[in-house]
CSV table of C-alpha atoms in Angstrom, one decimal:
chain,number,residue,atom,x,y,z
L,20,VAL,CA,-22.3,51.6,60.4
L,21,SER,CA,-25.4,51.3,62.7
L,22,THR,CA,-26.5,54.9,61.9
L,23,GLN,CA,-26.1,54.4,58.1
L,24,SER,CA,-28.1,51.1,58.3
L,25,THR,CA,-31.0,52.8,60.2
L,26,GLY,CA,-31.1,55.7,57.7
L,27,SER,CA,-31.2,53.3,54.7
L,28,SER,CA,-34.0,51.2,56.2
L,29,GLY,CA,-36.1,54.4,56.8
L,30,ILE,CA,-35.6,55.6,53.2
L,31,ASN,CA,-36.6,52.2,51.8
L,32,ALA,CA,-39.8,52.0,53.9
L,33,GLU,CA,-40.9,55.5,52.9
L,34,TYR,CA,-40.2,54.8,49.2
L,35,GLY,CA,-42.2,51.6,49.4
L,36,LYS,CA,-45.1,53.5,51.0
L,37,GLN,CA,-45.1,56.1,48.2
L,38,TRP,CA,-44.9,53.4,45.5
L,39,TYR,CA,-47.9,51.5,47.0
L,40,GLN,CA,-49.9,54.7,47.2
L,41,ARG,CA,-49.2,55.5,43.5
L,42,ARG,CA,-50.3,51.9,42.5
L,43,VAL,CA,-53.5,52.2,44.4
L,44,ARG,CA,-54.2,55.7,43.0
L,45,VAL,CA,-53.6,54.5,39.4
L,46,SER,CA,-55.9,51.5,39.8
L,47,PHE,CA,-58.8,53.7,41.0
L,48,ASN,CA,-58.2,56.5,38.5
L,49,ASN,CA,-57.5,54.4,35.4
L,50,PRO,CA,-60.1,55.4,32.8
L,51,PHE,CA,-60.0,52.0,31.2
L,52,VAL,CA,-61.0,50.2,34.4
L,53,PHE,CA,-64.8,50.0,34.0
L,54,LYS,CA,-66.9,49.3,37.1
L,55,HIS,CA,-70.2,48.8,35.3
L,56,ILE,CA,-69.0,47.5,31.9
L,57,SER,CA,-68.1,43.9,31.2
L,58,ASN,CA,-67.3,41.8,28.1
L,59,LEU,CA,-70.1,39.5,27.0
L,60,LYS,CA,-68.7,36.6,24.9
L,61,ASN,CA,-72.0,34.8,24.3
L,62,ILE,CA,-75.7,35.1,25.3
L,63,ASP,CA,-75.3,32.3,27.8
L,64,GLN,CA,-73.2,34.6,30.0
L,65,PHE,CA,-75.9,37.3,30.1
L,66,GLN,CA,-78.2,37.5,33.1
L,67,ASP,CA,-81.3,39.3,31.9
L,68,ILE,CA,-82.5,40.4,35.4
L,69,GLY,CA,-82.7,44.1,35.2
L,70,PRO,CA,-82.2,47.3,33.1
L,71,SER,CA,-79.1,47.2,31.0
L,72,VAL,CA,-77.4,48.5,27.8
L,73,VAL,CA,-75.8,46.0,25.4
L,74,MET,CA,-73.6,47.0,22.5
L,75,ALA,CA,-73.7,44.0,20.2
L,76,SER,CA,-72.7,43.0,16.7
L,77,PRO,CA,-73.4,42.6,13.9
L,78,GLY,CA,-75.0,46.0,13.5
L,79,MET,CA,-77.5,44.9,10.8
L,80,LEU,CA,-79.1,42.3,13.0
L,81,GLN,CA,-78.7,39.5,10.5
L,82,SER,CA,-77.3,36.9,13.0
L,83,GLY,CA,-75.2,36.5,16.1
L,84,LEU,CA,-75.6,38.0,19.6
L,85,SER,CA,-77.4,41.2,18.4
L,86,ARG,CA,-80.0,39.1,16.6
L,87,GLU,CA,-80.6,36.8,19.6
L,88,LEU,CA,-81.0,39.7,22.0
L,89,PHE,CA,-83.3,41.7,19.6
L,90,GLU,CA,-85.6,38.7,19.1
L,91,THR,CA,-85.8,38.3,22.9
L,92,TRP,CA,-86.4,42.0,23.7
L,93,CYS,CA,-88.5,43.3,20.7
L,94,PRO,CA,-91.9,42.2,22.0
L,95,ASP,CA,-91.6,44.4,25.1
L,96,PRO,CA,-92.4,48.2,24.7
L,97,ARG,CA,-90.1,49.0,27.6
L,98,ASN,CA,-87.1,48.1,25.4
L,99,SER,CA,-85.4,50.1,22.7
L,100,VAL,CA,-82.9,49.4,19.9
L,101,ILE,CA,-80.5,52.0,18.5
L,102,ILE,CA,-79.1,51.3,15.0
L,103,ALA,CA,-75.7,52.9,15.0
L,104,GLY,CA,-74.6,52.7,11.4
L,105,TYR,CA,-75.5,52.3,7.7
L,106,CYS,CA,-77.9,49.4,6.9
L,107,VAL,CA,-78.1,47.6,3.6
L,108,GLU,CA,-81.4,47.0,1.9
L,109,GLY,CA,-82.8,43.5,2.8
L,110,THR,CA,-81.3,43.4,6.3
L,111,LEU,CA,-83.4,43.2,9.5
L,112,ALA,CA,-81.9,46.5,10.7
L,113,LYS,CA,-83.0,48.3,7.6
L,114,MET,CA,-86.5,46.7,7.8
L,115,ILE,CA,-87.3,47.7,11.4
L,116,MET,CA,-86.3,51.3,10.7
L,117,SER,CA,-89.7,51.5,8.9
L,118,GLU,CA,-91.3,50.2,12.2
L,119,PRO,CA,-93.4,47.2,10.9
L,120,GLU,CA,-95.9,45.6,13.2
L,121,GLU,CA,-94.0,42.3,13.3
L,122,ILE,CA,-90.8,40.6,12.3
L,123,VAL,CA,-89.8,37.1,11.3
L,124,SER,CA,-87.2,35.4,13.6
L,125,VAL,CA,-84.3,33.2,12.4
L,126,THR,CA,-86.5,30.1,13.1
L,127,GLY,CA,-89.4,31.5,11.1
L,128,GLN,CA,-91.5,32.6,14.0
L,129,ARG,CA,-93.4,35.8,13.8
L,130,LEU,CA,-92.7,38.2,16.6
L,131,PRO,CA,-94.5,41.5,17.4
L,132,LEU,CA,-92.3,44.6,17.2
L,133,LYS,CA,-93.2,46.7,20.2
L,134,CYS,CA,-89.8,48.1,21.2
L,135,SER,CA,-88.8,51.6,20.0
L,136,VAL,CA,-86.4,51.8,17.1
L,137,ASN,CA,-84.0,54.7,16.8
L,138,TYR,CA,-81.1,55.6,14.4
L,139,ILE,CA,-77.9,57.5,15.2
L,140,SER,CA,-75.1,57.5,12.6
L,141,PHE,CA,-71.7,56.5,14.0
L,142,SER,CA,-70.4,55.7,10.5
L,143,ALA,CA,-66.6,56.0,9.9
L,144,HIS,CA,-67.2,56.9,6.3
L,145,THR,CA,-66.9,60.4,5.0
L,146,ASP,CA,-70.0,62.4,4.4
L,147,TYR,CA,-70.8,64.5,1.2
L,148,ASN,CA,-69.0,67.6,2.4
L,149,GLN,CA,-65.8,65.8,3.3
L,150,THR,CA,-65.8,63.9,0.0
L,151,SER,CA,-66.5,67.0,-2.0
L,152,GLU,CA,-63.8,69.0,-0.3
L,153,PHE,CA,-61.3,66.2,-0.8
L,154,LEU,CA,-62.1,66.0,-4.6
L,155,MET,CA,-61.8,69.8,-4.9
L,156,LEU,CA,-58.3,69.7,-3.5
L,157,LEU,CA,-57.2,66.8,-5.8
L,158,LYS,CA,-59.0,68.1,-8.9
L,159,PRO,CA,-59.0,64.7,-10.7
L,160,ALA,CA,-59.9,64.4,-14.3
L,161,HIS,CA,-62.0,61.3,-13.7
L,162,ILE,CA,-64.0,60.1,-10.7
L,163,ILE,CA,-65.4,56.6,-10.5
L,164,LEU,CA,-67.9,55.7,-7.7
L,165,VAL,CA,-67.6,52.0,-6.9
L,166,HIS,CA,-69.0,51.5,-3.4
L,167,GLY,CA,-72.6,51.8,-2.2
L,168,GLU,CA,-76.1,51.2,-3.4
L,169,GLN,CA,-76.8,52.1,-7.0
L,170,SER,CA,-79.5,54.7,-6.1
L,171,GLU,CA,-77.2,56.4,-3.6
L,172,MET,CA,-74.2,56.4,-6.0
L,173,GLN,CA,-76.4,58.1,-8.6
L,174,ARG,CA,-77.4,60.8,-6.1
L,175,LEU,CA,-73.8,61.4,-5.2
L,176,ARG,CA,-72.9,61.5,-8.9
L,177,THR,CA,-75.6,64.1,-9.7
L,178,ALA,CA,-74.6,66.3,-6.7
L,179,LEU,CA,-70.9,66.2,-7.7
L,180,LYS,CA,-71.6,67.0,-11.3
L,181,ARG,CA,-73.7,70.0,-10.2
L,182,GLU,CA,-70.9,71.2,-8.1
L,183,TYR,CA,-68.2,70.7,-10.8
L,184,GLU,CA,-70.2,72.2,-13.7
L,185,ASP,CA,-68.9,75.8,-13.1
L,186,THR,CA,-65.2,74.7,-12.9
L,187,PRO,CA,-63.0,75.3,-16.0
L,188,ASP,CA,-62.3,71.6,-16.6
L,189,PRO,CA,-65.2,69.6,-15.0
L,190,ALA,CA,-64.3,66.0,-14.1
L,191,GLU,CA,-65.9,63.0,-15.7
L,192,ILE,CA,-67.9,61.2,-13.1
L,193,PHE,CA,-69.0,57.6,-13.4
L,194,ALA,CA,-71.2,55.3,-11.3
L,195,PRO,CA,-70.9,52.0,-13.1
L,196,ALA,CA,-73.0,48.9,-12.5
L,197,ASN,CA,-71.3,45.6,-11.7
L,198,ASN,CA,-69.1,44.4,-14.5
L,199,GLU,CA,-69.8,47.6,-16.6
L,200,GLU,CA,-66.9,48.7,-18.7
L,201,ILE,CA,-65.6,52.3,-18.5
L,202,VAL,CA,-63.4,54.0,-21.1
L,203,LEU,CA,-61.1,56.8,-19.8
L,204,ASN,CA,-59.5,59.2,-22.2
L,205,PHE,CA,-56.2,60.8,-21.1
L,206,ARG,CA,-54.5,63.8,-22.6
L,207,GLY,CA,-51.1,63.5,-24.3
L,208,GLU,CA,-50.1,61.2,-27.1
L,209,LYS,CA,-47.5,58.5,-26.8
L,210,MET,CA,-46.1,56.3,-29.6
L,211,ALA,CA,-45.9,52.6,-29.0
L,212,LYS,CA,-44.5,49.9,-31.3
L,213,ILE,CA,-46.5,46.7,-31.8
L,214,VAL,CA,-44.4,43.6,-31.7
L,215,GLY,CA,-44.9,39.8,-32.0
L,216,ARG,CA,-48.2,38.3,-33.0
L,217,LEU,CA,-50.1,41.6,-32.7
L,218,ALA,CA,-47.9,43.0,-35.6
L,219,ALA,CA,-48.8,40.2,-38.0
L,220,LYS,CA,-51.6,42.3,-39.4
L,221,LYS,CA,-51.3,46.0,-40.0
L,222,PRO,CA,-54.0,47.8,-37.9
L,223,LYS,CA,-56.3,50.3,-39.4
L,224,ALA,CA,-57.4,53.7,-38.0
L,225,GLY,CA,-59.9,53.1,-35.2
L,226,ASP,CA,-58.9,49.4,-34.6
L,227,LYS,CA,-58.6,48.4,-30.9
L,228,ILE,CA,-55.5,46.6,-29.9
L,229,SER,CA,-55.4,44.6,-26.7
L,230,GLY,CA,-52.0,43.8,-25.1
L,231,VAL,CA,-49.5,44.6,-22.5
L,232,LEU,CA,-47.8,48.1,-22.7
L,233,VAL,CA,-44.1,47.6,-21.9
L,234,LYS,CA,-41.8,50.6,-21.3
L,235,ARG,CA,-38.1,50.3,-21.9
L,236,GLY,CA,-36.3,53.6,-21.3
L,237,PHE,CA,-38.2,56.1,-23.5
L,238,ASN,CA,-39.6,53.4,-25.8
L,239,TYR,CA,-43.1,51.8,-25.6
L,240,HIS,CA,-44.0,48.4,-27.0
L,241,ILE,CA,-47.4,46.6,-27.0
L,242,VAL,CA,-47.0,42.8,-26.6
L,243,SER,CA,-49.5,40.0,-26.4
L,244,PRO,CA,-49.6,38.6,-22.8
L,245,ASP,CA,-48.6,35.1,-23.9
L,246,GLU,CA,-45.5,36.5,-25.7
L,247,LEU,CA,-44.1,38.4,-22.8
L,248,GLU,CA,-41.4,35.9,-22.2
L,249,HIS,CA,-40.1,36.3,-25.7
L,250,TYR,CA,-39.8,40.1,-25.7
L,251,THR,CA,-39.3,40.9,-22.0
L,252,ASP,CA,-38.0,39.4,-18.7
L,253,LEU,CA,-41.6,39.1,-17.5
L,254,LYS,CA,-43.7,36.0,-17.2
L,255,GLN,CA,-47.5,35.6,-17.4
L,256,GLY,CA,-49.2,34.1,-14.3
L,257,VAL,CA,-52.7,33.6,-13.0
L,258,VAL,CA,-53.7,33.9,-9.4
L,259,LEU,CA,-56.7,31.6,-8.6
L,260,GLN,CA,-58.5,32.7,-5.5
L,261,LYS,CA,-60.9,30.5,-3.6
L,262,GLN,CA,-63.2,31.1,-0.6
L,263,THR,CA,-65.3,28.6,1.3
L,264,ILE,CA,-68.5,29.6,3.1
L,265,PRO,CA,-70.8,27.5,5.2
L,266,PHE,CA,-74.1,27.0,3.4
L,267,THR,CA,-76.9,24.6,4.3
L,268,ALA,CA,-79.8,26.1,2.3
L,269,PRO,CA,-81.0,24.6,-1.0
L,270,PHE,CA,-78.6,25.3,-3.9
L,271,SER,CA,-81.6,26.3,-6.0
L,272,LEU,CA,-82.3,29.2,-3.6
L,273,LEU,CA,-78.7,30.5,-4.1
L,274,HIS,CA,-79.2,30.2,-7.8
L,275,HIS,CA,-82.3,32.3,-7.6
L,276,CYS,CA,-80.6,35.0,-5.5
L,277,LEU,CA,-77.6,35.2,-7.8
L,278,GLN,CA,-79.9,35.6,-10.8
L,279,GLN,CA,-81.6,38.6,-9.0
L,280,LEU,CA,-78.2,40.1,-8.5
L,281,ALA,CA,-76.3,39.3,-11.7
L,282,GLY,CA,-78.9,38.6,-14.3
L,283,THR,CA,-77.7,35.6,-16.4
L,284,VAL,CA,-76.2,32.8,-14.4
L,285,GLU,CA,-74.8,29.7,-16.2
L,286,GLN,CA,-75.4,26.3,-14.5
L,287,SER,CA,-73.1,23.3,-15.0
L,288,GLU,CA,-71.6,20.3,-13.2
L,289,LYS,CA,-68.0,19.8,-12.1
L,290,SER,CA,-67.0,16.5,-10.5
L,291,SER,CA,-70.7,15.6,-10.1
L,292,ARG,CA,-71.3,18.8,-8.2
L,293,SER,CA,-73.6,21.7,-9.2
L,294,CYS,CA,-71.7,24.8,-10.3
L,295,LEU,CA,-72.8,28.4,-11.2
L,296,LYS,CA,-70.9,30.9,-13.3
L,297,VAL,CA,-71.6,34.5,-12.3
L,298,PHE,CA,-70.4,37.5,-14.3
L,299,ASP,CA,-68.6,35.1,-16.6
L,300,SER,CA,-65.7,35.0,-14.1
L,301,VAL,CA,-66.8,33.7,-10.7
L,302,THR,CA,-67.5,30.0,-10.2
L,303,VAL,CA,-69.8,29.0,-7.3
L,304,GLN,CA,-69.7,25.2,-6.5
L,305,GLN,CA,-71.9,23.2,-4.2
L,306,GLU,CA,-70.1,21.1,-1.5
L,307,HIS,CA,-71.3,19.3,1.6
L,308,ASN,CA,-72.9,21.9,3.9
L,309,LYS,CA,-70.8,24.7,2.2
L,310,ILE,CA,-70.1,26.4,-1.1
L,311,SER,CA,-66.8,27.3,-2.7
L,312,ILE,CA,-66.3,30.5,-4.7
L,313,GLU,CA,-63.4,30.6,-7.2
L,314,TRP,CA,-62.2,33.4,-9.4
L,315,GLU,CA,-59.0,34.6,-11.2
L,316,GLY,CA,-57.4,37.3,-9.1
L,317,SER,CA,-55.1,38.7,-11.8
L,318,GLU,CA,-53.5,37.9,-15.1
């Protein structure tokens, strides 16, 4: 019994030594344990006492930590800023890429821009070659470009049309403006029976009929949305979506900006509060130090 006990104790000691060595080795070799990188939650934690590299957001320098650091460092020619992604027109990041002599801070102060400005694309979006190859594999009959600046979408549309022009059945390519209607024509004819209120008047050739297309087996029916309950098991519903955003600037300034974006903006009052109607579907209402945005999500 004594011999077995000694042997067991020796094995446990050796195993413990090996286990400890493995733990120590992992802690030193773990690639996710960074010696010179730390998480910076706010600018108050940052000690600006020597050379450093800070990766901060938002990338367009509109607000937040990146804007605070940039305004602190931009007057010093020893500093540098690298824009690492796409920048929308009108943002500070887009403006400094043209290297102006000065910028306007969040508080309205004019600051000299003496630091160097560089751009390196780390965008996760596909480039033209990837997008083109993807479309060539799919061979869609219709392509609708809906994301991006209007000028860039038109450039992409022109390039895609040039690439598709030699194919047997070139695709239709659209780059619509906001709220612009697009009509898509598909091959193949299907017969649908008009029922309910829509059938009260016999349509003529060329008339447009608006309703819900319902398929039952191999038969198609066109029904007015408010008569769905009479002819189907479906019910009509409306999803009203609402988003609240902090806003302390004058409401007239918001009205002006929305007019630049959408053109005609209707102004009214609701519960003694100013309201704006944008695109005939989105309601913007002024509240205390914030605005609410409401729209119908679906019908």
